[in-house]
Amino acid sequence: MAARGHADAFTLPLWREQVGKAAEVAAGGDGALIINATRLEFLSLRTLAATAEDACRYRRAGVEVYLVTPDPEIVRLAAGDSRTARLPVRSTVVSALTAIQLRRRTTRLTGRDPDRAPEIAPDVPRSGQNGRVRFRTGDPVIAIGEFRGAVAPTLAPGTDRD
């Protein structure tokens, strides 16, 4: 979807309608919508927040939404506002297409959404090549008695733990 002109409070209903129509088309196609805002003269924070809100809803329906703008101020505003921080913003259409392809490839290869937080696993000591257990600085150390919950010490740079 390519937009031009002003995207402000006055045009917000029309903006949302057009984005909704484009998302419906994307849902029937490859499941991705790129909103090219490079020709917009003005994009309000309210419109940006509405786009981010709609993008979350479309993402749940299987449509990825990316906003493309070369304006660093819009990127800064989008990243700094909690309402818009999860809206993917790219500087070019090519970088948005690349992000979509990488996301799909990652999801297909790993079986998990790359935007989803990783699972937290319990601390497990790493085993070195010689079979001895190795710890990194700050790793919990399993101990018995009064030293339970000790932490691996910080060693001088270049010092080997073996």
C-alpha atoms as an extended CHARMM CRD file, in Angstrom:
* protein
*
       162  EXT
         1         1  MET       CA              0.0000000000        0.0000000000        0.0000000000  PROA      1               0.0000000000
         2         2  ALA       CA              1.4740000000        3.3620000000       -1.0010000000  PROA      2               0.0000000000
         3         3  ALA       CA              0.2080000000        6.4730000000        0.7570000000  PROA      3               0.0000000000
         4         4  ARG       CA              0.7050000000       10.1550000000       -0.0060000000  PROA      4               0.0000000000
         5         5  GLY       CA             -0.5730000000       13.4120000000        1.4230000000  PROA      5               0.0000000000
         6         6  HSD       CA             -1.3580000000       13.8180000000        5.1300000000  PROA      6               0.0000000000
         7         7  ALA       CA             -2.1830000000       11.0850000000        7.6410000000  PROA      7               0.0000000000
         8         8  ASP       CA             -3.5910000000       12.9770000000       10.6060000000  PROA      8               0.0000000000
         9         9  ALA       CA             -6.6180000000       12.9840000000       12.9150000000  PROA      9               0.0000000000
        10        10  PHE       CA             -8.8530000000       14.2920000000       10.1240000000  PROA      10              0.0000000000
        11        11  THR       CA             -7.9060000000       11.5240000000        7.6870000000  PROA      11              0.0000000000
        12        12  LEU       CA             -7.5770000000        8.7640000000       10.3310000000  PROA      12              0.0000000000
        13        13  PRO       CA            -10.9230000000        7.0270000000        9.5090000000  PROA      13              0.0000000000
        14        14  LEU       CA            -10.0170000000        6.9140000000        5.8030000000  PROA      14              0.0000000000
        15        15  TRP       CA             -6.4580000000        5.7350000000        6.6660000000  PROA      15              0.0000000000
        16        16  ARG       CA             -7.7790000000        2.8730000000        8.8110000000  PROA      16              0.0000000000
        17        17  GLU       CA            -10.2840000000        1.9060000000        6.1300000000  PROA      17              0.0000000000
        18        18  GLN       CA             -7.5910000000        1.7690000000        3.4390000000  PROA      18              0.0000000000
        19        19  VAL       CA             -5.1820000000       -0.1750000000        5.6730000000  PROA      19              0.0000000000
        20        20  GLY       CA             -8.0170000000       -2.5840000000        6.5130000000  PROA      20              0.0000000000
        21        21  LYS       CA             -8.7960000000       -3.1770000000        2.8270000000  PROA      21              0.0000000000
        22        22  ALA       CA             -5.1110000000       -3.7490000000        2.0770000000  PROA      22              0.0000000000
        23        23  ALA       CA             -4.8590000000       -6.1820000000        5.0180000000  PROA      23              0.0000000000
        24        24  GLU       CA             -7.8320000000       -8.1590000000        3.6640000000  PROA      24              0.0000000000
        25        25  VAL       CA             -6.0990000000       -8.4540000000        0.3020000000  PROA      25              0.0000000000
        26        26  ALA       CA             -2.8670000000       -9.4920000000        2.0430000000  PROA      26              0.0000000000
        27        27  ALA       CA             -4.7150000000      -12.1290000000        4.0840000000  PROA      27              0.0000000000
        28        28  GLY       CA             -5.9260000000      -13.7020000000        0.8440000000  PROA      28              0.0000000000
        29        29  GLY       CA             -2.4430000000      -13.5210000000       -0.6790000000  PROA      29              0.0000000000
        30        30  ASP       CA              0.9720000000      -13.9680000000        0.9090000000  PROA      30              0.0000000000
        31        31  GLY       CA              0.0140000000      -12.6690000000        4.3660000000  PROA      31              0.0000000000
        32        32  ALA       CA              2.1560000000       -9.5190000000        4.3700000000  PROA      32              0.0000000000
        33        33  LEU       CA              1.2830000000       -5.8430000000        4.1230000000  PROA      33              0.0000000000
        34        34  ILE       CA              3.8610000000       -3.1380000000        3.5580000000  PROA      34              0.0000000000
        35        35  ILE       CA              2.6110000000        0.4040000000        4.1010000000  PROA      35              0.0000000000
        36        36  ASN       CA              4.8700000000        2.6530000000        2.0530000000  PROA      36              0.0000000000
        37        37  ALA       CA              4.7190000000        6.0730000000        3.7390000000  PROA      37              0.0000000000
        38        38  THR       CA              7.7410000000        7.5520000000        1.9530000000  PROA      38              0.0000000000
        39        39  ARG       CA              5.5420000000       10.0430000000        0.0650000000  PROA      39              0.0000000000
        40        40  LEU       CA              3.5630000000       11.2080000000        3.1020000000  PROA      40              0.0000000000
        41        41  GLU       CA              4.0020000000       14.8710000000        3.9170000000  PROA      41              0.0000000000
        42        42  PHE       CA              2.7830000000       14.3410000000        7.4880000000  PROA      42              0.0000000000
        43        43  LEU       CA              2.1540000000       11.3000000000        9.6850000000  PROA      43              0.0000000000
        44        44  SER       CA              0.6520000000       12.0450000000       13.0850000000  PROA      44              0.0000000000
        45        45  LEU       CA              1.4980000000       10.1050000000       16.2300000000  PROA      45              0.0000000000
        46        46  ARG       CA             -2.2010000000        9.2970000000       16.5910000000  PROA      46              0.0000000000
        47        47  THR       CA             -2.2540000000        7.7200000000       13.1180000000  PROA      47              0.0000000000
        48        48  LEU       CA              0.9680000000        5.8890000000       13.8960000000  PROA      48              0.0000000000
        49        49  ALA       CA             -0.5580000000        4.5100000000       17.1250000000  PROA      49              0.0000000000
        50        50  ALA       CA             -3.7390000000        3.4520000000       15.2890000000  PROA      50              0.0000000000
        51        51  THR       CA             -1.6090000000        1.6910000000       12.6560000000  PROA      51              0.0000000000
        52        52  ALA       CA              0.3300000000       -0.1520000000       15.3710000000  PROA      52              0.0000000000
        53        53  GLU       CA             -2.9190000000       -1.1880000000       17.0720000000  PROA      53              0.0000000000
        54        54  ASP       CA             -4.3510000000       -2.4420000000       13.7770000000  PROA      54              0.0000000000
        55        55  ALA       CA             -1.0640000000       -4.2210000000       12.9650000000  PROA      55              0.0000000000
        56        56  CYS       CA             -1.3170000000       -6.2270000000       16.2070000000  PROA      56              0.0000000000
        57        57  ARG       CA             -4.8460000000       -7.2850000000       15.2970000000  PROA      57              0.0000000000
        58        58  TYR       CA             -3.8300000000       -8.2190000000       11.7480000000  PROA      58              0.0000000000
        59        59  ARG       CA             -0.7780000000      -10.1160000000       13.0310000000  PROA      59              0.0000000000
        60        60  ARG       CA             -3.0730000000      -12.3270000000       15.1150000000  PROA      60              0.0000000000
        61        61  ALA       CA             -5.0210000000      -12.9760000000       11.9040000000  PROA      61              0.0000000000
        62        62  GLY       CA             -1.7990000000      -14.0040000000       10.1250000000  PROA      62              0.0000000000
        63        63  VAL       CA             -0.9540000000      -10.7640000000        8.2780000000  PROA      63              0.0000000000
        64        64  GLU       CA              2.4270000000       -9.1680000000        8.9270000000  PROA      64              0.0000000000
        65        65  VAL       CA              2.3520000000       -5.3630000000        8.7240000000  PROA      65              0.0000000000
        66        66  TYR       CA              5.4410000000       -3.2150000000        8.1180000000  PROA      66              0.0000000000
        67        67  LEU       CA              5.5980000000        0.5640000000        7.8680000000  PROA      67              0.0000000000
        68        68  VAL       CA              8.1830000000        2.0160000000        5.4890000000  PROA      68              0.0000000000
        69        69  THR       CA              9.4460000000        5.5410000000        6.0560000000  PROA      69              0.0000000000
        70        70  PRO       CA             12.8520000000        7.1350000000        5.5420000000  PROA      70              0.0000000000
        71        71  ASP       CA             12.0310000000        9.8430000000        8.1310000000  PROA      71              0.0000000000
        72        72  PRO       CA             14.2280000000        9.2890000000       11.2270000000  PROA      72              0.0000000000
        73        73  GLU       CA             11.8370000000       11.3610000000       13.3680000000  PROA      73              0.0000000000
        74        74  ILE       CA              8.9800000000        8.9340000000       12.7080000000  PROA      74              0.0000000000
        75        75  VAL       CA             11.2690000000        6.0030000000       13.4780000000  PROA      75              0.0000000000
        76        76  ARG       CA             12.3250000000        7.6820000000       16.7340000000  PROA      76              0.0000000000
        77        77  LEU       CA              8.7070000000        8.4170000000       17.6970000000  PROA      77              0.0000000000
        78        78  ALA       CA              7.6170000000        4.8690000000       16.8590000000  PROA      78              0.0000000000
        79        79  ALA       CA             10.3990000000        3.3210000000       18.9310000000  PROA      79              0.0000000000
        80        80  GLY       CA              9.8910000000        5.6730000000       21.8760000000  PROA      80              0.0000000000
        81        81  ASP       CA              6.1400000000        5.2850000000       22.3520000000  PROA      81              0.0000000000
        82        82  SER       CA              4.8410000000        2.1540000000       24.0680000000  PROA      82              0.0000000000
        83        83  ARG       CA              1.7880000000        2.1290000000       21.7760000000  PROA      83              0.0000000000
        84        84  THR       CA              3.9140000000        1.9140000000       18.6330000000  PROA      84              0.0000000000
        85        85  ALA       CA              7.1080000000        0.1700000000       19.7530000000  PROA      85              0.0000000000
        86        86  ARG       CA              6.0370000000       -3.2220000000       18.3480000000  PROA      86              0.0000000000
        87        87  LEU       CA              5.2020000000       -1.8330000000       14.9050000000  PROA      87              0.0000000000
        88        88  PRO       CA              7.9820000000       -2.9080000000       12.5330000000  PROA      88              0.0000000000
        89        89  VAL       CA              9.3370000000        0.2040000000       10.7870000000  PROA      89              0.0000000000
        90        90  ARG       CA             11.8370000000       -0.0130000000        7.9380000000  PROA      90              0.0000000000
        91        91  SER       CA             13.5350000000        2.6650000000        5.8610000000  PROA      91              0.0000000000
        92        92  THR       CA             12.9680000000        1.0480000000        2.4510000000  PROA      92              0.0000000000
        93        93  VAL       CA             10.5140000000       -1.3390000000        0.8470000000  PROA      93              0.0000000000
        94        94  VAL       CA             13.4040000000       -3.6780000000        0.0630000000  PROA      94              0.0000000000
        95        95  SER       CA             14.3900000000       -3.8820000000        3.7460000000  PROA      95              0.0000000000
        96        96  ALA       CA             10.7420000000       -4.5900000000        4.6810000000  PROA      96              0.0000000000
        97        97  LEU       CA             10.5610000000       -7.3910000000        2.0960000000  PROA      97              0.0000000000
        98        98  THR       CA             13.8570000000       -8.7910000000        3.3990000000  PROA      98              0.0000000000
        99        99  ALA       CA             12.5570000000       -8.7150000000        6.9850000000  PROA      99              0.0000000000
       100       100  ILE       CA              9.4200000000      -10.5860000000        5.9210000000  PROA      100             0.0000000000
       101       101  GLN       CA             11.4510000000      -13.2570000000        4.1260000000  PROA      101             0.0000000000
       102       102  LEU       CA             13.8760000000      -13.6700000000        7.0530000000  PROA      102             0.0000000000
       103       103  ARG       CA             11.0050000000      -13.9200000000        9.5320000000  PROA      103             0.0000000000
       104       104  ARG       CA              9.3020000000      -16.5950000000        7.4390000000  PROA      104             0.0000000000
       105       105  ARG       CA             12.5250000000      -18.5370000000        6.9550000000  PROA      105             0.0000000000
       106       106  THR       CA             13.3130000000      -18.3700000000       10.6850000000  PROA      106             0.0000000000
       107       107  THR       CA              9.8030000000      -19.4830000000       11.6030000000  PROA      107             0.0000000000
       108       108  ARG       CA              9.9310000000      -22.3430000000        9.0890000000  PROA      108             0.0000000000
       109       109  LEU       CA             13.3850000000      -23.5540000000       10.2030000000  PROA      109             0.0000000000
       110       110  THR       CA             12.9810000000      -23.1960000000       13.9700000000  PROA      110             0.0000000000
       111       111  GLY       CA              9.2510000000      -23.7320000000       14.2680000000  PROA      111             0.0000000000
       112       112  ARG       CA              8.8810000000      -20.6610000000       16.4860000000  PROA      112             0.0000000000
       113       113  ASP       CA              8.0200000000      -17.0220000000       15.9770000000  PROA      113             0.0000000000
       114       114  PRO       CA             11.2530000000      -14.9300000000       16.1190000000  PROA      114             0.0000000000
       115       115  ASP       CA              9.3970000000      -12.0920000000       17.8910000000  PROA      115             0.0000000000
       116       116  ARG       CA              8.2950000000      -14.3840000000       20.6920000000  PROA      116             0.0000000000
       117       117  ALA       CA             10.4000000000      -14.2790000000       23.8260000000  PROA      117             0.0000000000
       118       118  PRO       CA             12.7520000000      -17.2570000000       24.1990000000  PROA      118             0.0000000000
       119       119  GLU       CA             11.9790000000      -19.9410000000       26.7370000000  PROA      119             0.0000000000
       120       120  ILE       CA             13.9030000000      -19.6960000000       29.9780000000  PROA      120             0.0000000000
       121       121  ALA       CA             15.5840000000      -22.9820000000       30.8540000000  PROA      121             0.0000000000
       122       122  PRO       CA             17.1050000000      -23.8730000000       34.2200000000  PROA      122             0.0000000000
       123       123  ASP       CA             20.8040000000      -23.2110000000       34.6270000000  PROA      123             0.0000000000
       124       124  VAL       CA             22.8480000000      -26.2130000000       33.5360000000  PROA      124             0.0000000000
       125       125  PRO       CA             26.6390000000      -26.2830000000       33.7990000000  PROA      125             0.0000000000
       126       126  ARG       CA             28.3930000000      -26.5220000000       30.4460000000  PROA      126             0.0000000000
       127       127  SER       CA             30.7170000000      -29.4350000000       29.9440000000  PROA      127             0.0000000000
       128       128  GLY       CA             34.1780000000      -28.7310000000       28.4880000000  PROA      128             0.0000000000
       129       129  GLN       CA             35.9610000000      -30.8170000000       25.8620000000  PROA      129             0.0000000000
       130       130  ASN       CA             37.8230000000      -32.8080000000       28.4970000000  PROA      130             0.0000000000
       131       131  GLY       CA             34.5850000000      -33.7030000000       30.2990000000  PROA      131             0.0000000000
       132       132  ARG       CA             35.1080000000      -31.2820000000       33.1800000000  PROA      132             0.0000000000
       133       133  VAL       CA             32.3080000000      -28.9100000000       34.0460000000  PROA      133             0.0000000000
       134       134  ARG       CA             32.9270000000      -25.2830000000       33.0890000000  PROA      134             0.0000000000
       135       135  PHE       CA             31.1600000000      -22.2190000000       34.3710000000  PROA      135             0.0000000000
       136       136  ARG       CA             30.9690000000      -18.6740000000       33.0660000000  PROA      136             0.0000000000
       137       137  THR       CA             31.2520000000      -15.6350000000       35.2970000000  PROA      137             0.0000000000
       138       138  GLY       CA             27.9740000000      -15.1590000000       37.1570000000  PROA      138             0.0000000000
       139       139  ASP       CA             26.7030000000      -18.7110000000       36.5340000000  PROA      139             0.0000000000
       140       140  PRO       CA             25.0790000000      -20.3030000000       39.5880000000  PROA      140             0.0000000000
       141       141  VAL       CA             27.2810000000      -22.9950000000       41.0920000000  PROA      141             0.0000000000
       142       142  ILE       CA             25.6120000000      -26.0140000000       42.6510000000  PROA      142             0.0000000000
       143       143  ALA       CA             27.1350000000      -26.5490000000       46.0660000000  PROA      143             0.0000000000
       144       144  ILE       CA             26.4090000000      -28.4200000000       49.2690000000  PROA      144             0.0000000000
       145       145  GLY       CA             26.1410000000      -26.9450000000       52.7170000000  PROA      145             0.0000000000
       146       146  GLU       CA             26.9550000000      -23.3620000000       53.5510000000  PROA      146             0.0000000000
       147       147  PHE       CA             28.0150000000      -22.3900000000       49.9900000000  PROA      147             0.0000000000
       148       148  ARG       CA             24.6630000000      -23.1930000000       48.3720000000  PROA      148             0.0000000000
       149       149  GLY       CA             23.8410000000      -20.6330000000       45.6530000000  PROA      149             0.0000000000
       150       150  ALA       CA             27.4230000000      -19.4690000000       45.2070000000  PROA      150             0.0000000000
       151       151  VAL       CA             28.3190000000      -17.6920000000       41.9780000000  PROA      151             0.0000000000
       152       152  ALA       CA             31.3080000000      -18.4060000000       39.7330000000  PROA      152             0.0000000000
       153       153  PRO       CA             34.0170000000      -15.8020000000       40.4240000000  PROA      153             0.0000000000
       154       154  THR       CA             35.2650000000      -13.2360000000       37.9560000000  PROA      154             0.0000000000
       155       155  LEU       CA             38.7330000000      -14.1450000000       36.6940000000  PROA      155             0.0000000000
       156       156  ALA       CA             41.3540000000      -11.8770000000       35.2440000000  PROA      156             0.0000000000
       157       157  PRO       CA             41.2200000000      -11.5570000000       31.4410000000  PROA      157             0.0000000000
       158       158  GLY       CA             43.0720000000      -14.3760000000       29.6790000000  PROA      158             0.0000000000
       159       159  THR       CA             42.8670000000      -16.7120000000       32.7010000000  PROA      159             0.0000000000
       160       160  ASP       CA             41.7920000000      -20.2570000000       31.8160000000  PROA      160             0.0000000000
       161       161  ARG       CA             39.1650000000      -21.9200000000       33.9990000000  PROA      161             0.0000000000
       162       162  ASP       CA             40.4470000000      -25.4930000000       33.4250000000  PROA      162             0.0000000000
